Structures are given as structure tokens and as C-alpha cells.
Amino acid sequence: MLKPKMTPTRELVSLDGTWRFDLDSRLGQRPWEAPLDTSLEAAVPASYNDLFVDEEIRNHVGWAYYQRMVQVPRGWGAERIYLRFDAATHAAKVYVDDVFVGEHVGGYTPFAIDVTDHVDAGQPFRLTVAVSGDLTNETIPPGKIEVGMTGRQSQTYFHDFYNYAGLARSVWLCTTPHDRIEDVVVTTDYEGADGAVTYRADVAGSGSGAVRVSLADADGAVVAEATGASGVLSVTDVTLWKPGSAYLYDLTVELLDGDAVIDSYTLPVGVRTVEVRGTQFLINGERFYFTGFGKHEDTPVRGKGHDDAYMVHDFHLMDWIGANSFRTSHYPYAEEVLEFADRHGIVVIDETAAVGLNMGVVGGMSGTPPFPTFSEQYANDITQAAHAQHIRELITRDRNHPSVVMWCLANEPASNEDGAREYFEPLVTLARELDPTRPMAYALVMFATFENDQCIDLFDVVCMNRYYGWYVASGDLATAEMYLAGDIKGWIERTGKPIMMTEYGADTMEGLHSVHTQVWTEEYQRDYLEMNHRVFDRFPEFVGEQIWNFADFATTNAIHRVGGNKKGVFTRDRRPKSVAFDLRKRWTGLAGRKPGTDASGQG
């Protein structure tokens, strides 16, 4: 699905702003058939949970309704008109005036609904969107809804971040021509000084227009041209997209009727390659060492609402600290984030919303599940089908971004349990069919060891989430160091694959200090990370370190979280903790390569 943008043949109108808002429990039957009977207004984009001083809204289970009037521009009479939602968490139903026009399930990927037959150019219409944040064992991410002693429903979920809901990303009214470019798929390669951009343009509509493509460099000069819906563009003296040194070409695809341009769309393209070779992770044939974070789309008041100001500030904090990468834990981020990464040379591990596929977590640190994760009771065939759809939508949305170098298909699944391989093998096959050019991974939970994991051979990189010194051997860093070194060594010996840490961290209260070894202090966070880095640097097979987390973030109301997860290197409002200055010294010295190697990645 092409992201809406203004082109010579396309227009769009932002529907962001404040919308009428209320809960299904406060509205009558079929509330979309009239103006919502409410005085509340909700901001879009934003999660709705923290906008109001109202516990019922914050913890709502069920549907919430957004509504606004929309004016269709009068010049759109000959165009295809559609609504485009960048995301609606976790499910949405859409109504134009009194008519149901479409729905979508999945909270972090976009969807579009053709409303050409339901609206008129120059006329207004009433737009109502029902959004549900409910999670069950058949959704991704999973959860369950229970009815308590008071008779009220409550949502339980098996991931450690707050289940924000609503229209957290932008909403658009857009046009395309009826005969149009529906999608563009790009892959890149190079040999010596010559680059290759392989493209495929999918067209839709009743006509059968010809396709013309051109590639322009950063100065606007056309460097390659071709005709046809698929082909290869050759680029002489190509400038590669590199980590920390982004270079983008513009690929313009035009649909023609004779000499007339029916539709036009321009896509930024970065020429680069990604490869796993033995125990090395290579970008453009050079060894790459990940430094950075697991992150969250999480800010005060907005929840998971996308905010350009926070995005820009976060990227500059990552640049200041020397981070070259991040993982979109634990869901696809807004497309604006990936576009920014494309433009600034930041490397991204792109993750689906499959977090919580692990009943062992419910069993606590024993790792003993109350019932099997991969069973009719929990992750069943319907869950797997939902997971497959998430993979399709993620890869289809993000496969053209040069910043995305690896797909992460799940966070901390029960890959040590029976049934895990049967669950994941068809999903890996699907992902490789959708994109054969990028490595695949999943983030390993601590219960999944090099001795009992059942899936790692299906994937390309071993991504470990490990908390020795925090959840295991808490406060005992000497023991934790032995555990960690043995764990990494075991994975190396079993797999012969690149190894990286996608999560390691310690909860830290800003301003809490002690001369003794004491968890939660800023000194302990510094000592904890120093111990991990000391171990990482022993192994040439180790290809990266991403700390959990970039910033403190909101979680459930559970008693083990006081004001959220405090593992951030920055506070939730982006103030650095003491360890940030240690990391800056380490990471700016690494410059994207493994300690002890030269600029080419060689020892």
C-alpha cells in the first residue's frame, strides 16, 4: 500500500484535529446514525486513554466512538476518493453518514477504504470511526477479557507496556485516479561502482496504461530511465545508502495513456545490500555492529500518538549518544519514523506486534506455563492466521525502506515449547516469500535457551533478550557475568550465526544513589551495563547491543511497576540518566563496528 502524498495526480486532506468522542456504554444504539450525543472531544492523532481525567475511559473495554464532519473538495468529482487510516488500535469500524463502509483488525498498520460511491465532491459527510482496544487469544498481540466480581469487564494482556488504544496516527481523505499505480516494490544491489534498482509497479483500474519510470539523484538529475511495469534501472557511479551517511534517489513511476500522464508517484530509494555471512552481519559488504535501543512509541498524554516533535528530539538524542540503530519494539512504528531513519542513515530492526505469545511469562520466573502456549486455549490456528496477516501488512508497508535491515517476527515467544516450530515455520516461509532480501529474527525470551529452543535454525540472527543481574542474580553482577558469558557461548556453539542482544537493562530511578551495590540506583544501572559490555566484547561473533530501553515508558497498573518501566537510559520526558554519558563515550568510539576491528570490520 502506497503512503498517501501530494503528487501531480493525487491530493489529500488531513483529518487530524479534535473529534467528538465517547464510549459505547454512554451512547445509544447505532450511534453512527446521528451526531454523537457527547460534549467530549479527543485529539487525533493520540491514544484516548490519558486525554481525560476519567478512569472509565482510561480502562475501557469495548468500542469507543470518534466522529467529525468532513468536507470533500469540490474539484474531486472525477477522482477515486478514499479514507486512509495510518493506524487504529486495535480494531476499527468505519461509517460514512449512516452507512458502514469498512473495517480493519490490527492496531499498527494502515488501511484504506474506498468511499467514492458514498461521498460527493463539494459536499460534507459525517465520518464515524469505532475503535476497540480489546485483546483476546486470537488477536496480535494476544490477551484476555475477564468479568470480575463487580460484573465489570477488565482487560488482561501479557506484555509489559500499557495497552493504549484509539486513533494514534493520522487520518486522511485522499484521491487517486481511477486508473492508478497501486503499489511499487523496489530492491537494490550494486557491483563495483554500478548500482541496480529492480522495480515492479502494480497498476489497478479498468484501463491498461503503459508504465514509465525514472530515477533521479539527490540534485534532481535523472540518472536512469525505463518503460514497463517491471525492470532494472542501472546506475553508473552509484552513491550507496550507508549507516550514518544516508543517500536517497527518487524513483518516479508514471502511468500513461498515450503521452498523457494518468497517475504519478515518487518513492525515495536507497541503494544498499544486507547480508548475513557466517557470524557476520553485513551492510554493503561491510561488517556492521548495532548500537542502540529497543524503543516505544510512548509519551506523556499522547500515549502512542505519533508526534513529530518527539520523533525529531528522539533521533537527535540517539545521534548524541552514538546510537546507530533501534528495534521497533514491539509493533510497527509510524511510517514517518522510518522515513526519518531513511533520510538520516539510522538502521532499523522492524518488528511485528506479536508480543505476549508466551504462557511461561504468566508462570513467572519459573517459566512454567499454566497451559501450553501453542494450543487451542491460547495461540491456535486463528492466532497464527492473524499473525500471518500482520506479517503481510508489515512487510508490504515497509519493504522499500533502506533503513530496515531485518524483520523481527515476534518478541519473546515460547520458542522452547512444543508446538513452537509448527507455529513459526509457515510464518517464516511467508515472510521470506514476501521479502527474500532481508534476514529474519525473533527476540529470544530467557526461558528459551540454546539447549531447548525449537526454532532458531529457521532464522538468520540470534537476537537475545537477557537480564542477568536484574531478573536473574539480581544485585550479583559477578554471578550474572558468568551466566551471560556461558549463555552467549552456548548460542555461538549451537548455531554458528551472528549473535546480538536486543534487550538488556535494569530499572533505574532517576536521582536514586548509593555508595553500595543497590538495585534501582543510577550507579547500579551503570555497573550493570558495563558488565554486559565487558562480556559482549569477548566474542567476535557478537554483532550488536540494543539496550532496553531508550526511555522510561508506561506499563500496566501491576504492583511491580511504580510509574511505569524505569529501564530507560532517558526518563519518559527525555532527560538523561547518569549512564547516558557512559554510553555516549562507548558508542561514539565504536562507530558502527565491533570493538577490536578496523574500519573495514577486520581484526
Coordinates of C-alpha atoms in Angstrom, one line a residue:
M1 CA 0.0 0.0 0.0
L2 CA 1.5 3.3 -1.1
K3 CA 1.5 6.0 1.6
P4 CA -0.7 8.9 0.5
K5 CA 1.1 12.0 -0.7
M6 CA 0.6 15.0 -2.9
T7 CA 1.7 14.3 -6.5
P8 CA 0.8 15.9 -9.9
T9 CA -2.2 13.4 -10.0
R10 CA -3.0 12.9 -6.3
E11 CA -4.4 15.1 -3.5
L12 CA -5.0 14.6 0.2
V13 CA -6.6 16.4 3.1
S14 CA -5.6 15.9 6.7
L15 CA -8.4 14.9 9.1
D16 CA -6.2 15.4 12.2
G17 CA -7.5 17.6 14.9
T18 CA -10.2 17.2 17.6
W19 CA -13.1 14.8 17.0
R20 CA -16.3 14.2 19.0
F21 CA -15.7 11.2 21.3
D22 CA -17.4 8.9 23.7
L23 CA -17.7 5.3 24.8
D24 CA -20.2 2.7 23.6
S25 CA -21.5 2.3 27.2
R26 CA -22.6 6.0 27.2
L27 CA -24.1 6.2 23.8
G28 CA -27.4 4.8 22.4
Q29 CA -27.8 2.0 19.8
R30 CA -26.3 2.6 16.4
P31 CA -24.6 5.9 17.4
W32 CA -23.1 6.5 14.0
E33 CA -26.6 7.4 12.6
A34 CA -26.6 10.8 14.2
P35 CA -24.2 13.3 15.7
L36 CA -22.7 11.8 18.9
D37 CA -24.5 12.9 22.0
T38 CA -21.4 14.0 23.9
S39 CA -19.5 17.1 24.9
L40 CA -16.2 15.2 24.8
E41 CA -13.6 15.8 22.2
A42 CA -10.5 13.7 21.6
A43 CA -7.3 14.6 19.8
V44 CA -6.2 12.8 16.7
P45 CA -3.6 11.5 16.5
A46 CA -3.4 10.4 20.1
S47 CA -4.3 7.4 22.3
Y48 CA -7.5 8.3 24.1
N49 CA -6.6 6.7 27.5
D50 CA -4.7 9.6 29.1
L51 CA -6.5 12.6 27.4
F52 CA -9.3 12.7 30.1
V53 CA -9.4 12.7 33.9
D54 CA -11.8 9.7 33.7
E55 CA -11.0 6.2 34.9
E56 CA -13.8 4.7 32.9
I57 CA -12.3 6.0 29.7
R58 CA -8.7 5.1 30.6
N59 CA -9.6 1.4 31.4
H60 CA -12.4 1.0 28.9
V61 CA -13.2 -2.5 27.4
G62 CA -15.3 -2.3 24.3
W63 CA -15.8 0.2 21.5
A64 CA -15.0 3.9 21.6
Y65 CA -16.5 6.2 19.0
Y66 CA -14.8 9.1 17.2
Q67 CA -16.8 11.4 14.9
R68 CA -16.3 14.6 12.8
M69 CA -17.7 16.3 9.7
V70 CA -15.6 16.1 6.6
Q71 CA -15.8 18.5 3.6
V72 CA -15.0 16.9 0.3
P73 CA -13.1 19.4 -2.0
R74 CA -15.3 20.4 -4.9
G75 CA -12.6 19.5 -7.5
W76 CA -12.6 15.8 -6.7
G77 CA -15.6 14.8 -8.8
A78 CA -13.7 12.8 -11.3
E79 CA -11.4 11.1 -8.8
R80 CA -11.4 7.9 -6.7
I81 CA -11.8 9.1 -3.1
Y82 CA -10.8 7.1 -0.1
L83 CA -10.2 7.3 3.6
R84 CA -6.8 6.3 4.8
F85 CA -6.0 5.5 8.5
D86 CA -2.4 5.3 9.4
A87 CA -3.4 3.0 12.3
A88 CA -6.4 2.3 14.6
T89 CA -5.6 0.4 17.8
H90 CA -6.5 -2.5 17.7
A91 CA -9.6 -2.7 15.5
A92 CA -11.8 -0.2 13.7
K93 CA -15.2 0.0 12.0
V94 CA -15.9 3.0 9.7
Y95 CA -19.2 4.7 8.9
V96 CA -19.9 7.4 6.3
D97 CA -23.1 9.1 7.3
D98 CA -25.4 6.1 8.2
V99 CA -23.5 3.6 6.1
F100 CA -20.9 1.0 7.3
V101 CA -18.1 1.2 4.7
G102 CA -15.3 -0.9 6.1
E103 CA -13.3 -2.3 8.9
H104 CA -9.8 -3.4 9.9
V105 CA -8.1 -5.5 12.6
G106 CA -4.6 -4.8 13.6
G107 CA -3.5 -1.8 15.6
Y108 CA -0.2 -0.7 14.0
T109 CA -0.6 -1.0 10.2
P110 CA -2.5 1.3 7.8
F111 CA -5.7 0.6 5.9
A112 CA -7.7 2.4 3.3
I113 CA -11.4 2.4 2.4
D114 CA -12.8 3.4 -1.0
V115 CA -15.7 5.8 -0.3
T116 CA -16.1 7.1 -3.9
D117 CA -19.7 5.8 -4.1
H118 CA -20.6 7.2 -0.7
V119 CA -19.5 10.9 -0.9
D120 CA -19.9 13.8 -3.3
A121 CA -17.4 16.4 -4.4
G122 CA -18.1 19.7 -2.8
Q123 CA -20.4 18.2 -0.1
P124 CA -19.8 17.4 3.6
F125 CA -20.3 14.0 5.2
R126 CA -20.4 12.7 8.7
L127 CA -17.5 10.3 9.5
T128 CA -17.7 8.0 12.5
V129 CA -15.0 5.6 13.5
A130 CA -15.5 2.9 16.2
V131 CA -12.2 1.8 17.7
S132 CA -11.6 -1.2 20.0
G133 CA -8.5 -1.8 22.1
D134 CA -9.7 -5.3 23.2
L135 CA -7.3 -8.2 23.1
T136 CA -8.1 -11.9 23.1
N137 CA -6.1 -15.1 22.5
E138 CA -6.9 -14.7 18.8
T139 CA -5.5 -11.2 18.3
I140 CA -2.0 -10.0 17.8
P141 CA -0.9 -9.0 20.4
P142 CA -2.9 -11.5 22.5
G143 CA -4.7 -11.0 25.8
K144 CA -7.9 -11.9 27.5
I145 CA -11.0 -10.2 28.8
E146 CA -12.4 -11.2 32.2
V147 CA -15.5 -10.3 34.2
G148 CA -14.8 -9.5 37.8
M149 CA -16.8 -9.8 41.0
T150 CA -18.3 -6.3 40.3
G151 CA -19.6 -7.5 36.9
R152 CA -17.4 -5.2 35.0
Q153 CA -15.1 -6.3 32.2
S154 CA -11.3 -5.9 32.5
Q155 CA -8.5 -6.4 30.0
T156 CA -5.6 -8.6 30.8
Y157 CA -2.6 -8.7 28.5
F158 CA 0.7 -10.4 28.5
H159 CA 3.1 -7.7 27.5
D160 CA 4.8 -5.1 29.7
F161 CA 3.7 -1.8 28.2
Y162 CA 0.4 0.0 28.5
N163 CA -2.4 -1.1 26.2
Y164 CA -3.1 2.3 24.7
A165 CA -6.0 2.5 22.2
G166 CA -7.5 4.9 19.7
L167 CA -6.6 6.8 16.6
A168 CA -2.9 7.2 17.4
R169 CA -1.8 8.1 13.9
S170 CA -3.1 10.4 11.2
V171 CA -6.3 10.1 9.2
W172 CA -6.6 11.3 5.6
L173 CA -9.1 11.9 2.9
C174 CA -7.3 11.2 -0.4
T175 CA -7.7 10.9 -4.1
T176 CA -6.1 8.8 -6.8
P177 CA -7.1 8.5 -10.5
H178 CA -9.4 5.5 -11.2
D179 CA -6.6 4.0 -13.3
R180 CA -3.7 4.2 -10.9
I181 CA -0.5 2.9 -9.6
E182 CA -1.5 0.6 -6.7
D183 CA 1.9 -0.4 -5.4
V184 CA 5.6 -0.2 -6.1
V185 CA 8.2 -2.7 -4.9
V186 CA 11.9 -2.0 -5.1
T187 CA 15.0 -4.0 -4.4
T188 CA 18.6 -2.8 -4.8
D189 CA 22.1 -4.2 -5.5
Y190 CA 25.4 -3.0 -6.7
E191 CA 28.7 -4.3 -8.2
G192 CA 31.7 -2.1 -8.0
A193 CA 30.7 1.4 -8.9
D194 CA 27.4 0.4 -10.6
G195 CA 24.1 0.1 -8.8
A196 CA 20.9 -1.7 -9.8
V197 CA 17.4 -0.8 -8.8
T198 CA 14.9 -3.6 -9.6
Y199 CA 11.3 -2.3 -9.6
R200 CA 7.8 -3.6 -10.0
A201 CA 4.8 -1.4 -10.4
D202 CA 1.3 -2.8 -9.8
V203 CA -1.4 -0.9 -11.5
A204 CA -5.2 -1.0 -11.0
G205 CA -8.3 0.2 -12.8
S206 CA -10.2 -0.6 -15.9
G207 CA -7.6 0.8 -18.4
S208 CA -4.3 -0.7 -19.3
G209 CA -1.9 2.3 -19.5
A210 CA 1.8 2.0 -20.1
V211 CA 4.3 2.5 -17.3
R212 CA 7.3 4.8 -17.4
V213 CA 9.9 5.1 -14.7
S214 CA 12.8 7.4 -14.0
L215 CA 15.5 7.6 -11.2
A216 CA 16.8 11.0 -10.1
D217 CA 19.8 11.7 -7.9
A218 CA 19.8 14.0 -4.8
D219 CA 20.3 17.0 -7.1
G220 CA 17.3 16.1 -9.3
A221 CA 19.3 14.9 -12.3
V222 CA 17.8 11.8 -14.0
V223 CA 20.4 9.0 -13.9
A224 CA 18.3 6.1 -15.3
E225 CA 15.0 5.6 -17.2
A226 CA 12.9 2.7 -18.4
T227 CA 9.5 1.7 -19.6
G228 CA 7.4 -1.2 -18.5
A229 CA 5.7 -2.3 -15.2
S230 CA 8.9 -4.1 -14.1
G231 CA 12.6 -3.9 -14.9
V232 CA 16.0 -3.0 -13.7
L233 CA 17.5 0.5 -13.6
S234 CA 21.3 0.7 -13.9
V235 CA 23.0 3.5 -12.0
T236 CA 26.6 4.4 -13.0
D237 CA 28.8 5.7 -10.2
V238 CA 26.2 4.9 -7.7
T239 CA 26.2 6.6 -4.3
L240 CA 25.2 4.0 -1.6
W241 CA 22.9 4.4 1.3
K242 CA 25.1 3.8 4.3
P243 CA 24.5 3.7 8.1
G244 CA 25.2 7.2 9.3
S245 CA 25.5 8.5 5.7
A246 CA 22.2 8.3 4.0
Y247 CA 21.8 9.0 0.3
L248 CA 18.4 8.7 -1.4
Y249 CA 17.4 8.7 -5.1
D250 CA 13.9 9.5 -6.2
L251 CA 12.1 6.8 -8.3
T252 CA 9.2 8.3 -10.2
V253 CA 6.6 5.9 -11.6
E254 CA 4.1 7.2 -14.2
L255 CA 1.0 5.6 -15.7
L256 CA 0.4 6.8 -19.2
D257 CA -2.4 7.0 -21.7
G258 CA -0.6 7.7 -24.8
D259 CA 1.6 10.7 -24.0
A260 CA -0.7 11.9 -21.1
V261 CA 0.3 11.1 -17.5
I262 CA -2.7 9.4 -15.8
D263 CA -1.0 8.9 -12.4
S264 CA 2.4 9.7 -10.9
Y265 CA 4.1 8.6 -7.7
T266 CA 7.6 9.3 -6.4
L267 CA 9.3 7.0 -4.0
P268 CA 12.7 7.6 -2.2
V269 CA 15.2 4.8 -2.9
G270 CA 18.4 3.9 -1.1
V271 CA 20.8 1.6 -2.8
R272 CA 22.3 -0.8 -0.4
T273 CA 22.7 -4.5 0.4
V274 CA 22.1 -6.5 3.6
E275 CA 23.6 -10.0 4.1
V276 CA 24.3 -12.5 6.9
R277 CA 27.5 -14.4 6.2
G278 CA 28.6 -16.9 8.7
T279 CA 28.7 -15.0 12.1
Q280 CA 28.8 -11.5 10.4
F281 CA 26.1 -9.0 9.7
L282 CA 27.0 -7.1 6.6
I283 CA 25.6 -3.9 5.1
N284 CA 27.1 -3.1 1.7
G285 CA 29.5 -6.0 2.3
E286 CA 31.0 -4.4 5.4
R287 CA 30.6 -5.7 9.0
F288 CA 28.0 -3.8 10.9
Y289 CA 27.8 -3.6 14.7
F290 CA 24.4 -2.5 16.1
T291 CA 24.4 0.1 18.9
G292 CA 21.1 1.5 20.1
F293 CA 17.9 0.7 21.8
G294 CA 14.6 -1.1 22.0
K295 CA 12.1 1.8 21.9
H296 CA 8.5 2.5 22.4
E297 CA 6.0 4.9 20.8
D298 CA 5.2 6.4 24.3
T299 CA 5.0 9.9 25.5
P300 CA 3.0 11.6 28.3
V301 CA -0.6 12.5 27.5
R302 CA -0.4 11.3 23.9
G303 CA 0.3 7.7 24.8
K304 CA 1.2 6.0 21.5
G305 CA 0.1 9.1 19.5
H306 CA 2.6 10.0 16.8
D307 CA 4.3 13.3 17.5
D308 CA 6.8 14.8 15.0
A309 CA 8.5 16.9 17.7
Y310 CA 9.2 13.9 20.0
M311 CA 10.4 12.0 16.9
V312 CA 12.9 14.6 15.9
H313 CA 14.1 15.0 19.5
D314 CA 14.4 11.2 20.0
F315 CA 16.5 10.9 16.8
H316 CA 18.8 13.7 18.0
L317 CA 19.2 12.1 21.4
M318 CA 20.2 8.8 19.6
D319 CA 22.7 10.8 17.5
W320 CA 24.1 12.5 20.6
I321 CA 24.6 9.2 22.4
G322 CA 26.1 7.4 19.4
A323 CA 23.3 5.0 18.7
N324 CA 23.2 3.8 15.0
S325 CA 20.0 1.7 15.3
F326 CA 16.8 0.7 17.1
R327 CA 14.2 -2.0 17.1
T328 CA 10.5 -1.1 16.6
S329 CA 9.6 -2.9 19.8
H330 CA 7.0 -4.3 19.9
Y331 CA 5.0 -3.3 16.9
P332 CA 5.4 -1.4 13.6
Y333 CA 6.1 2.3 14.3
A334 CA 4.6 5.2 12.3
E335 CA 5.8 5.4 8.7
E336 CA 7.2 8.9 9.4
V337 CA 9.7 7.3 11.8
L338 CA 11.1 5.0 9.1
E339 CA 11.2 7.8 6.6
F340 CA 13.2 9.9 9.0
A341 CA 15.5 6.9 9.6
D342 CA 15.9 6.6 5.8
R343 CA 16.9 10.2 5.5
H344 CA 19.4 10.2 8.4
G345 CA 21.1 6.8 8.0
I346 CA 19.7 5.1 11.1
V347 CA 19.4 1.3 10.9
V348 CA 16.1 -0.3 11.9
I349 CA 15.0 -3.8 13.0
D350 CA 11.3 -3.8 12.1
E351 CA 9.1 -5.9 14.4
T352 CA 5.6 -7.2 14.2
A353 CA 3.1 -6.7 17.1
A354 CA 3.5 -10.4 18.1
V355 CA 4.4 -9.9 21.7
G356 CA 3.0 -12.0 24.5
L357 CA 3.0 -15.3 22.8
N358 CA 4.3 -17.0 25.9
M359 CA 2.3 -18.5 28.7
G360 CA 5.6 -19.2 30.5
V361 CA 5.7 -15.4 31.4
V362 CA 2.4 -15.9 33.2
G363 CA 4.1 -18.6 35.2
G364 CA 6.6 -16.0 36.5
M365 CA 10.3 -16.7 36.7
S366 CA 9.7 -20.4 36.9
G367 CA 8.8 -20.3 33.3
T368 CA 6.2 -23.0 33.9
P369 CA 3.1 -22.2 31.8
P370 CA -0.4 -22.8 33.2
F371 CA -1.2 -24.4 29.9
P372 CA 0.7 -24.8 26.6
T373 CA 1.2 -21.6 24.7
F374 CA 0.7 -23.2 21.3
S375 CA -2.7 -24.8 21.9
E376 CA -6.4 -24.3 21.3
Q377 CA -6.5 -22.4 24.6
Y378 CA -4.1 -19.7 23.5
A379 CA -2.0 -19.5 20.3
N380 CA -4.2 -21.5 17.9
D381 CA -4.8 -21.6 14.2
I382 CA -6.8 -18.3 14.3
T383 CA -4.0 -16.6 16.2
Q384 CA -1.5 -17.9 13.6
A385 CA -3.7 -16.5 10.8
A386 CA -3.8 -13.1 12.5
H387 CA -0.1 -13.2 12.9
A388 CA 0.4 -14.0 9.2
Q389 CA -1.8 -11.0 8.3
H390 CA 0.3 -8.8 10.5
I391 CA 3.5 -10.0 8.7
R392 CA 1.9 -9.4 5.3
E393 CA 0.9 -5.8 6.2
L394 CA 4.2 -5.0 7.9
I395 CA 6.4 -6.2 5.1
T396 CA 4.1 -4.8 2.4
R397 CA 4.2 -1.4 4.1
D398 CA 7.9 -1.2 4.9
R399 CA 9.9 -3.3 2.3
N400 CA 11.0 -0.2 0.3
H401 CA 12.8 1.4 3.3
P402 CA 16.6 1.2 3.1
S403 CA 16.8 1.8 6.9
V404 CA 15.0 -1.5 7.5
V405 CA 17.7 -4.2 7.5
M406 CA 16.0 -7.1 9.4
W407 CA 12.4 -8.4 10.2
C408 CA 11.7 -9.5 13.7
L409 CA 8.6 -11.7 13.6
A410 CA 7.9 -11.9 17.4
N411 CA 9.2 -10.7 20.7
E412 CA 9.9 -13.3 23.4
P413 CA 7.6 -16.1 22.1
A414 CA 7.7 -19.5 23.8
S415 CA 10.1 -20.9 21.3
N416 CA 11.2 -23.5 23.9
E417 CA 7.7 -25.1 24.0
D418 CA 6.3 -27.9 21.9
G419 CA 4.3 -26.6 19.0
A420 CA 6.5 -23.6 18.5
R421 CA 8.1 -24.9 15.3
E422 CA 4.8 -25.8 13.8
Y423 CA 3.5 -22.3 14.6
F424 CA 6.5 -20.4 13.3
E425 CA 7.7 -22.4 10.3
P426 CA 4.9 -21.3 7.9
L427 CA 5.2 -17.7 9.1
V428 CA 8.9 -17.7 8.3
T429 CA 8.1 -19.2 4.9
L430 CA 5.6 -16.4 4.3
A431 CA 7.9 -13.7 5.3
R432 CA 10.7 -15.0 3.0
E433 CA 8.3 -15.1 0.1
L434 CA 7.2 -11.5 0.8
D435 CA 10.9 -10.4 1.1
P436 CA 13.7 -12.7 0.3
T437 CA 16.3 -9.9 0.7
R438 CA 16.4 -9.3 4.4
P439 CA 17.4 -11.5 7.3
M440 CA 14.8 -12.8 9.8
A441 CA 14.9 -13.0 13.5
Y442 CA 12.8 -13.2 16.7
A443 CA 13.8 -11.9 20.1
L444 CA 14.5 -14.8 22.5
V445 CA 13.0 -14.9 25.9
M446 CA 15.2 -16.0 28.8
F447 CA 13.3 -19.3 29.1
A448 CA 14.4 -20.2 25.6
T449 CA 17.9 -21.4 25.9
F450 CA 20.5 -22.8 23.5
E451 CA 19.6 -26.2 24.8
N452 CA 15.8 -26.2 24.5
D453 CA 14.8 -23.7 21.8
Q454 CA 13.0 -25.3 18.9
C455 CA 13.0 -22.6 16.2
I456 CA 16.4 -20.9 15.9
D457 CA 17.5 -22.8 12.8
L458 CA 14.6 -21.2 10.8
F459 CA 16.1 -17.8 11.4
D460 CA 19.3 -15.9 10.4
V461 CA 20.4 -13.9 13.5
V462 CA 20.2 -14.9 17.2
C463 CA 18.6 -11.9 19.0
M464 CA 18.8 -12.4 22.8
N465 CA 16.7 -10.7 25.5
R466 CA 18.7 -11.3 28.7
Y467 CA 18.5 -9.7 32.1
Y468 CA 21.3 -11.4 34.1
G469 CA 21.9 -9.1 37.1
W470 CA 18.3 -7.9 37.1
Y471 CA 15.7 -10.7 37.0
V472 CA 18.3 -13.4 37.5
A473 CA 21.1 -12.9 40.0
S474 CA 19.7 -9.5 40.9
G475 CA 22.3 -7.4 42.5
D476 CA 25.1 -10.0 42.0
L477 CA 26.9 -8.9 38.9
A478 CA 29.8 -11.3 39.3
T479 CA 27.4 -14.3 39.1
A480 CA 25.4 -12.5 36.3
E481 CA 28.6 -12.1 34.3
M482 CA 29.2 -15.9 34.4
Y483 CA 25.7 -16.6 33.4
L484 CA 25.8 -14.2 30.5
A485 CA 29.1 -15.4 29.1
G486 CA 28.0 -19.0 29.3
D487 CA 24.7 -18.2 27.6
I488 CA 26.3 -16.4 24.6
K489 CA 29.0 -19.1 24.2
G490 CA 26.2 -21.8 24.1
W491 CA 24.3 -20.0 21.3
I492 CA 27.5 -19.5 19.3
E493 CA 28.4 -23.2 19.5
R494 CA 24.9 -24.3 18.7
T495 CA 24.1 -22.0 15.8
G496 CA 27.2 -20.5 14.1
K497 CA 25.1 -17.5 13.5
P498 CA 25.6 -13.8 14.4
I499 CA 24.6 -13.1 18.0
M500 CA 23.2 -9.8 19.3
M501 CA 21.5 -8.5 22.4
T502 CA 18.1 -7.0 21.6
E503 CA 17.2 -6.4 25.3
Y504 CA 19.3 -5.9 28.4
G505 CA 18.7 -3.4 31.1
A506 CA 18.0 -2.5 34.8
D507 CA 15.2 -0.4 36.2
T508 CA 16.6 2.8 37.5
M509 CA 15.0 5.7 39.5
E510 CA 16.4 9.0 38.4
G511 CA 18.2 10.6 41.3
L512 CA 18.5 7.5 43.4
H513 CA 22.1 7.0 44.5
S514 CA 24.1 4.7 46.8
V515 CA 27.8 4.0 47.6
H516 CA 26.8 0.4 47.9
T517 CA 25.7 -2.1 45.2
Q518 CA 22.0 -1.4 45.2
V519 CA 19.4 -2.1 42.5
W520 CA 17.3 0.8 41.2
T521 CA 20.2 3.2 41.7
E522 CA 21.8 5.1 38.9
E523 CA 25.2 3.6 39.9
Y524 CA 23.8 0.0 39.5
Q525 CA 22.5 0.8 36.0
R526 CA 26.0 1.9 35.1
D527 CA 27.7 -1.1 36.6
Y528 CA 25.1 -3.5 35.1
L529 CA 25.6 -2.2 31.6
E530 CA 29.4 -2.1 32.0
M531 CA 29.3 -5.8 32.9
N532 CA 27.3 -6.7 29.9
H533 CA 29.6 -4.7 27.6
R534 CA 32.6 -6.4 29.1
V535 CA 31.1 -9.8 28.1
F536 CA 29.9 -8.7 24.6
D537 CA 33.5 -7.6 23.8
R538 CA 34.9 -11.1 24.3
F539 CA 33.0 -12.6 21.4
P540 CA 33.9 -11.8 17.7
E541 CA 30.6 -13.4 16.8
F542 CA 28.7 -10.7 18.6
V543 CA 27.2 -8.2 16.2
G544 CA 25.3 -5.7 18.4
E545 CA 23.8 -4.3 21.5
Q546 CA 20.4 -2.6 21.9
I547 CA 19.6 -1.6 25.4
W548 CA 16.1 -1.9 27.0
N549 CA 15.0 0.9 26.9
F550 CA 15.6 4.2 25.2
A551 CA 13.3 6.0 27.6
D552 CA 11.0 5.1 30.6
F553 CA 7.5 4.1 29.4
A554 CA 4.0 3.5 30.7
T555 CA 3.0 -0.1 31.7
T556 CA 0.2 -1.8 33.4
N557 CA -1.0 -1.0 36.9
A558 CA 0.8 -4.0 38.4
I559 CA 2.5 -3.5 41.7
H560 CA 5.9 -4.3 40.4
R561 CA 5.9 -1.2 38.2
V562 CA 5.9 2.1 40.0
G563 CA 5.0 4.8 37.5
G564 CA 5.9 2.5 34.6
N565 CA 9.0 0.7 33.4
K566 CA 12.1 2.6 34.5
K567 CA 14.8 0.8 32.4
G568 CA 15.2 3.8 30.2
V569 CA 18.5 5.5 29.6
F570 CA 16.4 8.6 29.4
T571 CA 13.4 9.5 31.5
R572 CA 10.0 9.5 30.0
D573 CA 10.3 13.2 29.3
R574 CA 13.8 12.6 27.8
R575 CA 16.2 13.7 30.5
P576 CA 19.4 11.6 30.6
K577 CA 20.2 9.4 33.5
S578 CA 23.9 9.1 34.5
V579 CA 24.6 6.0 32.3
A580 CA 23.8 8.0 29.2
F581 CA 27.2 9.7 29.4
D582 CA 29.0 6.4 29.7
L583 CA 27.1 5.0 26.7
R584 CA 28.0 8.1 24.7
K585 CA 31.7 7.5 25.4
R586 CA 31.4 3.8 24.4
W587 CA 29.2 4.1 21.3
T588 CA 30.8 7.1 19.7
G589 CA 34.1 5.2 20.0
L590 CA 32.6 2.1 18.3
A591 CA 31.4 4.0 15.2
G592 CA 29.3 1.0 14.0
R593 CA 31.9 -1.7 14.3
K594 CA 32.9 -4.4 16.7
P595 CA 35.4 -3.5 19.4
G596 CA 38.9 -4.5 18.2
T597 CA 38.2 -4.2 14.4
D598 CA 39.3 -1.7 11.9
A599 CA 37.0 0.4 9.7
S600 CA 36.6 -2.5 7.2
G601 CA 35.4 -4.7 10.0
Q602 CA 38.6 -6.8 10.1
G603 CA 40.5 -7.6 13.2

